[in-house]
Tab-separated table of C-alpha atoms in Angstrom:
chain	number	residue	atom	x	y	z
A	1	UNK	CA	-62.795	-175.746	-117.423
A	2	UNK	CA	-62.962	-172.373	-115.227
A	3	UNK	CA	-62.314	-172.499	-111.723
A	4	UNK	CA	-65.281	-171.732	-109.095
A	5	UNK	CA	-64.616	-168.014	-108.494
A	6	UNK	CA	-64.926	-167.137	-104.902
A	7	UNK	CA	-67.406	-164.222	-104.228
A	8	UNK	CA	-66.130	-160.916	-103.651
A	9	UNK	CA	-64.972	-159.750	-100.199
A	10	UNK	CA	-66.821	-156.996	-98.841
A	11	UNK	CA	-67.868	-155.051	-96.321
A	12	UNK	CA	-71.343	-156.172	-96.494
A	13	UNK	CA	-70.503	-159.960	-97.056
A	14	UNK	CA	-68.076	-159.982	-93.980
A	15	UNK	CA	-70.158	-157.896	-91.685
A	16	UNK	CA	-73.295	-160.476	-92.455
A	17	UNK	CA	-71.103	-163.300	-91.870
A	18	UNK	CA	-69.998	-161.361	-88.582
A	19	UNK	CA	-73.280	-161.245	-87.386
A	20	UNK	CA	-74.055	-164.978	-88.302
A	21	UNK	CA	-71.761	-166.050	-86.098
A	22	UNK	CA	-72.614	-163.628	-83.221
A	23	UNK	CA	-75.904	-164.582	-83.371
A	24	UNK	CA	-75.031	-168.531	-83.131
A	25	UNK	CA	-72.520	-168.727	-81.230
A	26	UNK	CA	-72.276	-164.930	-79.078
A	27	UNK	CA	-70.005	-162.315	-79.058
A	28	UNK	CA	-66.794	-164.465	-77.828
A	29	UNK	CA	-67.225	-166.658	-80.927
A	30	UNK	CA	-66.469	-163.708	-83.096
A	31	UNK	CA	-62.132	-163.403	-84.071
A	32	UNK	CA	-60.577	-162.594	-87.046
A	33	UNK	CA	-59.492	-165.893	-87.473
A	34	UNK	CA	-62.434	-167.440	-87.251
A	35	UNK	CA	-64.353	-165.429	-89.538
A	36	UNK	CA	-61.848	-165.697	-92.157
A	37	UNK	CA	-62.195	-169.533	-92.285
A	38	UNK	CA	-65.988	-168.789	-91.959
A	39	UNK	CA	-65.255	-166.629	-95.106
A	40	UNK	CA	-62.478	-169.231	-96.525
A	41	UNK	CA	-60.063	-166.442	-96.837
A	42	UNK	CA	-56.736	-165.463	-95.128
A	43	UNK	CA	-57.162	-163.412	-91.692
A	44	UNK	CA	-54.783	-160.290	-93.345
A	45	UNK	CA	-57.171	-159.634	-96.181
A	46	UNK	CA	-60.391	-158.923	-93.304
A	47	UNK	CA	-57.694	-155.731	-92.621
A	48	UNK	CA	-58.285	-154.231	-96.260
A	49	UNK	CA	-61.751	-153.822	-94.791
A	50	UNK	CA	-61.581	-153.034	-91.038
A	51	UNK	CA	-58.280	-152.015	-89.299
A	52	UNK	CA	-59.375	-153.676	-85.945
A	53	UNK	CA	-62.068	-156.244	-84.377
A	54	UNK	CA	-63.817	-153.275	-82.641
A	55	UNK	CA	-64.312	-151.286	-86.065
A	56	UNK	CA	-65.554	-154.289	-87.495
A	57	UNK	CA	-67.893	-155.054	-84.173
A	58	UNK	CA	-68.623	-150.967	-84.727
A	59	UNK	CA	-70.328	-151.978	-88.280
A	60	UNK	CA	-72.260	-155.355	-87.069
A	61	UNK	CA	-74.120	-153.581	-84.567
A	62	UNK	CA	-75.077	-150.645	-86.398
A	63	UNK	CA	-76.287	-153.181	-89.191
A	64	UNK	CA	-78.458	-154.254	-86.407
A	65	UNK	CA	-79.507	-150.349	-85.817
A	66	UNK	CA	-80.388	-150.343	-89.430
A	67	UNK	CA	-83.284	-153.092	-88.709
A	68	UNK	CA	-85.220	-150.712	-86.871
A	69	UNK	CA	-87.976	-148.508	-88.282
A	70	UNK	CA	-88.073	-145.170	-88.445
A	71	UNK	CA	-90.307	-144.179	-90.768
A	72	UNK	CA	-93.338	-143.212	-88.158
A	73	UNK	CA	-90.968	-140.104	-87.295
A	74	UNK	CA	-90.704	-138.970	-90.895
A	75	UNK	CA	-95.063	-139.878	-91.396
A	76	UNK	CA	-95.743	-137.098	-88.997
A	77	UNK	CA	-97.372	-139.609	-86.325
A	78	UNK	CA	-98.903	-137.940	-82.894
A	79	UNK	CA	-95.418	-138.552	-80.394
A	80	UNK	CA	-97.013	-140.934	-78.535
A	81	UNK	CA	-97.933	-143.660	-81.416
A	82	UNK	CA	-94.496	-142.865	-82.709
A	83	UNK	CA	-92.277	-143.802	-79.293
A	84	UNK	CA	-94.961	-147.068	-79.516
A	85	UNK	CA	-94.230	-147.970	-82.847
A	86	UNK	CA	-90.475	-147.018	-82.926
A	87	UNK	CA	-89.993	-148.513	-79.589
A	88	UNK	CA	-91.624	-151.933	-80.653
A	89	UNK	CA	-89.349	-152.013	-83.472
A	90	UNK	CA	-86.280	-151.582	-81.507
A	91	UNK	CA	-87.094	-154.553	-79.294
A	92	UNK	CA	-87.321	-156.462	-82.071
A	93	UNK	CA	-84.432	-155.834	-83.510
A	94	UNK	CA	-82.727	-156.322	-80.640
A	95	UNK	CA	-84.580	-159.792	-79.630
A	96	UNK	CA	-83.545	-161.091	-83.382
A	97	UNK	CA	-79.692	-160.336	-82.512
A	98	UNK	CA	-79.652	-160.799	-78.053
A	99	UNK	CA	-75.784	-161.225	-78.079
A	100	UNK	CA	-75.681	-157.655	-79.489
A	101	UNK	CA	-77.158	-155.677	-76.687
A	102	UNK	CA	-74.672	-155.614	-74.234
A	103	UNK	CA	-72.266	-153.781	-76.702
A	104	UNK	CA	-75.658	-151.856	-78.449
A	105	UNK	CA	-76.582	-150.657	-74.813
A	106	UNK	CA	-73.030	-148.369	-74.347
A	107	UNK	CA	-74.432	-145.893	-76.983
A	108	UNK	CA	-74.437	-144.809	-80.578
A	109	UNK	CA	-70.766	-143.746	-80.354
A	110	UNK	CA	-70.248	-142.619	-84.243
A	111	UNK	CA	-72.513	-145.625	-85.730
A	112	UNK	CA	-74.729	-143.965	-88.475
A	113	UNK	CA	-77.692	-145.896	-88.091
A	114	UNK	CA	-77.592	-144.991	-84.058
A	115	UNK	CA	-77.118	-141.873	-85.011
A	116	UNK	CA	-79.869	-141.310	-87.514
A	117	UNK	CA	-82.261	-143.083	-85.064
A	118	UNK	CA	-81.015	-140.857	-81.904
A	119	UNK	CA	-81.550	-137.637	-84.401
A	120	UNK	CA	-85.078	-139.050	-85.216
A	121	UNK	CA	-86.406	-139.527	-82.075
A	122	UNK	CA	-85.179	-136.509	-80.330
A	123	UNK	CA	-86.522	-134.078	-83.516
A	124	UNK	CA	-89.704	-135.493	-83.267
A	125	UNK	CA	-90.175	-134.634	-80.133
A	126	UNK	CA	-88.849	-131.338	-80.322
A	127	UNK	CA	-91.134	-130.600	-82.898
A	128	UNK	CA	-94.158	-132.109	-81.333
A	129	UNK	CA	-93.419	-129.332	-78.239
A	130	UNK	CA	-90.986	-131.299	-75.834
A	131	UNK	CA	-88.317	-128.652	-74.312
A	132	UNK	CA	-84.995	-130.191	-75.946
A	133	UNK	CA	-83.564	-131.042	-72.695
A	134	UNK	CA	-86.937	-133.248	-71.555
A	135	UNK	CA	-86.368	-134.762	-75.202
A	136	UNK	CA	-82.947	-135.545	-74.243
A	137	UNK	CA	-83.821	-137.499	-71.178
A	138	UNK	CA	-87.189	-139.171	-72.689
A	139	UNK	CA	-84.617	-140.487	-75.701
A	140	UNK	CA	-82.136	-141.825	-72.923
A	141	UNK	CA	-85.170	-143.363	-70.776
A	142	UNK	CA	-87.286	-145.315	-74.145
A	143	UNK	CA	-83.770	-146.549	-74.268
A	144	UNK	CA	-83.045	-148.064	-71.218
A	145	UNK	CA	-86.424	-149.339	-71.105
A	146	UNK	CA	-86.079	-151.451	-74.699
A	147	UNK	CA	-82.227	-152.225	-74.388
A	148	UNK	CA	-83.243	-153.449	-70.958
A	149	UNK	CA	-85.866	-155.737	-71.820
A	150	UNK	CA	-83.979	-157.660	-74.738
A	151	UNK	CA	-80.641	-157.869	-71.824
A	152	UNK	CA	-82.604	-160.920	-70.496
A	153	UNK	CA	-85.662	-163.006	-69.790
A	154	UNK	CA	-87.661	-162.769	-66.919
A	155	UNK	CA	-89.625	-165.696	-67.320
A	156	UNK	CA	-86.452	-167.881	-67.950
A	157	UNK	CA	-84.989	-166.660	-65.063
A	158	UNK	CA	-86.816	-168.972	-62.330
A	159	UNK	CA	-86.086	-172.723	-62.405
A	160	UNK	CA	-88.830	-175.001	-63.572
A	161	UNK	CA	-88.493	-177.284	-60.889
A	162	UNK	CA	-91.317	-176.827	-58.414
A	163	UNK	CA	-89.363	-177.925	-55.144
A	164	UNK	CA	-87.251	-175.211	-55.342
A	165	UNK	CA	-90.131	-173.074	-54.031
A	166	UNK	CA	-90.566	-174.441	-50.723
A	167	UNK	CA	-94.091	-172.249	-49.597
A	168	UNK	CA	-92.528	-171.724	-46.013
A	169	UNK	CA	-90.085	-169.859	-47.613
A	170	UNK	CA	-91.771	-168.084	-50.738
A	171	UNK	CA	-95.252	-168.620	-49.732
A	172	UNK	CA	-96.015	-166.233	-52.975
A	173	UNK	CA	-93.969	-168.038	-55.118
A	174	UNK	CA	-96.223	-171.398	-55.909
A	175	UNK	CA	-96.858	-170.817	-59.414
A	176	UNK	CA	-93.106	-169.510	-60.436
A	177	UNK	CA	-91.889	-172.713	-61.825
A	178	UNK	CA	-94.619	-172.325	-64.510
A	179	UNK	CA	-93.077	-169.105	-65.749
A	180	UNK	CA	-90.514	-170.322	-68.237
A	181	UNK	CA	-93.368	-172.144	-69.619
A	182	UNK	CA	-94.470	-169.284	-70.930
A	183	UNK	CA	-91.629	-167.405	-71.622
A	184	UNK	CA	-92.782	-165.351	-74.394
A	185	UNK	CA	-96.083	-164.411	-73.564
A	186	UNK	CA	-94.324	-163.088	-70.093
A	187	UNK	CA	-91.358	-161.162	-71.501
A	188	UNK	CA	-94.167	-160.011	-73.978
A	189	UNK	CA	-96.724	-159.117	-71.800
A	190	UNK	CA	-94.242	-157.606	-69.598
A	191	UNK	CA	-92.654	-154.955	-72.335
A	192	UNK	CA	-95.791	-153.848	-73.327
A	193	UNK	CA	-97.786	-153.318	-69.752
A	194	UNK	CA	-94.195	-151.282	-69.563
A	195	UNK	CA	-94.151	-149.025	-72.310
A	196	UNK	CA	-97.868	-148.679	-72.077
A	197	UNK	CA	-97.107	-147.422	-68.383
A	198	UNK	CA	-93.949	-145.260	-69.703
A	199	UNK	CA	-96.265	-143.721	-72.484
A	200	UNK	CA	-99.269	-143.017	-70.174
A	201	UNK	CA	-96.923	-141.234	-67.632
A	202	UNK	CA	-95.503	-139.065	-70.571
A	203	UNK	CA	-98.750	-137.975	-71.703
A	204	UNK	CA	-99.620	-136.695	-68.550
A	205	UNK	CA	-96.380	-135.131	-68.088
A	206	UNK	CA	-96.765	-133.423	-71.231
A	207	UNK	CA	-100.428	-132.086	-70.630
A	208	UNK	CA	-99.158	-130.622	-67.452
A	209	UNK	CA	-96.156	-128.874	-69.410
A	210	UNK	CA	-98.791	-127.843	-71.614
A	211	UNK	CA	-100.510	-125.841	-69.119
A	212	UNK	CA	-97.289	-124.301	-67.230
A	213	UNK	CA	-95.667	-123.463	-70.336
A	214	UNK	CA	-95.151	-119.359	-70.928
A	215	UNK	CA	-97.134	-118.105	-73.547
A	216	UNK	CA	-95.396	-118.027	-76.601
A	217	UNK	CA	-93.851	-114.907	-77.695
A	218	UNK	CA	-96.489	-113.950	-80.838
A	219	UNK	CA	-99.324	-114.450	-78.916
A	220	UNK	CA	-98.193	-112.335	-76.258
A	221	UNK	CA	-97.185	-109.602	-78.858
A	222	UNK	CA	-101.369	-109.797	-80.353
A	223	UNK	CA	-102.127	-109.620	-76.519
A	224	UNK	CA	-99.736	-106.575	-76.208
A	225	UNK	CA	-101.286	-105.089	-79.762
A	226	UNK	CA	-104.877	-105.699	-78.677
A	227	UNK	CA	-103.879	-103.545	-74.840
A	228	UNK	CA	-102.620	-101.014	-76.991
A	229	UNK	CA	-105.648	-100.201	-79.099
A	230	UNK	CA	-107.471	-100.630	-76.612
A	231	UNK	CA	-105.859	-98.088	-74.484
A	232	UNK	CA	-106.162	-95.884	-77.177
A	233	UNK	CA	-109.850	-96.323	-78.144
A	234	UNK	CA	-110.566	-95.492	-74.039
A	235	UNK	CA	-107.969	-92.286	-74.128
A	236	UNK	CA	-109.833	-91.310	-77.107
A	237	UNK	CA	-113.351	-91.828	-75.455
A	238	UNK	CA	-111.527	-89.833	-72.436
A	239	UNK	CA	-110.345	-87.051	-74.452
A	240	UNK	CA	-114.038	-86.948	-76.057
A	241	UNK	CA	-115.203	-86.699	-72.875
A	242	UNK	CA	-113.312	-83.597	-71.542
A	243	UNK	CA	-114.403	-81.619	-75.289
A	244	UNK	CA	-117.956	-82.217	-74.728
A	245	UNK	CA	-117.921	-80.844	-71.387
């Protein structure tokens, strides 16, 4: 009778199982000793696959990257719809997997997913008319804003015991124990009355870059061509002029 045969190490399998335990357990759980028994093979054969814990971390959190949509960029959506859609996406992500984004939140570094979602956002906005330096910085700050708001909850953050809110010394504070009650619709609530907010700003911003930018150089030029025949329709009419008297 043939033996069971184990399934095939990989990167894929081991960088799931990775994850798994990241996502149970955090990012402390997560040694090459424990994964291999996780796997049920020896610690030395992980090494045929990463050479060290942070390569292998490297690959788990891009996996993570890969979760997020980014199709809205290549659709052609208005900018503004697209930073909504895309930036909705991210949180999820990033809410699925919360011991991730404290690692996630140093930067793309050379993950390819991070890297093909950095290049998507800041050529759509290039191409929609941001300067590539404002696209820069809008990139960074839609980043800060989502990694941000999967770091932590807000509404878990104050005890639900109501004595701890004495009114002489919080006399705004009466209601607070109620928050982690309602957790999610908080945190929720909270992320989008923020990007709403962050998007709302940019469109202004935008419109007003709109109306102090230069004009651009071809219109200028059928400006300059329009002058021109112009100025030589009137020295015509001029030189006309001077014959008929």
């Amino acid at each position: 009778m043939a033996r069971p045969r184990t399934p095939l190490l990989n990167r894929e399998r081991i960088v799931t199982a990775a994850l798994r335990l990241v996502d149970e357990e955090g990012l402390a759980a997560l040694s090459t000793r424990r994964l291999a028994a996780e796997l049920s093979v020896s610690g030395p054969s992980l090494y045929n696959h990463f050479a060290t814990k942070d390569e292998l971390l490297d690959a788990v959190v891009d996996g993570v990257m890969g979760e997020v949509d980014l199709s809205m960029f290549a659709a052609g959506a208005p900018w503004p719809r697209a930073l909504r859609d895309w930036a909705r996406s991210y949180r999820a992500a990033l809410a699925a997997h919360p011991h991730i984004v404290p690692v996630l939140a140093q930067g793309p570094g050379r993950r390819p997913n991070a890297l093909r979602l950095a290049d998507a956002v800041f050529g759509h906005l290039v191409e929609a008319g941001w300067p590539r330096g404002q696209a820069t910085r809008i990139g960074a700050l839609m980043r800060y804003f989502v990694t941000g708001s999967a770091l932590a909850s807000f509404a878990a953050g104050f005890p639900e015991d109501a004595g701890v809110y004495d009114a002489a010394d919080y006399p705004h504070l009466g209601e607070a124990h109620r928050l982690a009650e309602h957790r999610a619709a908080v945190d929720e609530g909270a992320f989008e009355t923020g990007l709403e907010a962050l998007l709302d700003g940019l469109v202004l911003r935008f419109e007003r870059l709109e109306h102090e930018r230069p004009e651009r150089p071809e219109r200028q030029g059928h400006r300059d061509h329009r002058d021109h025949q112009g100025s030589r329709a009137t020295n015509a009419g001029r030189s006309a002029g001077s014959t008929g008297s």
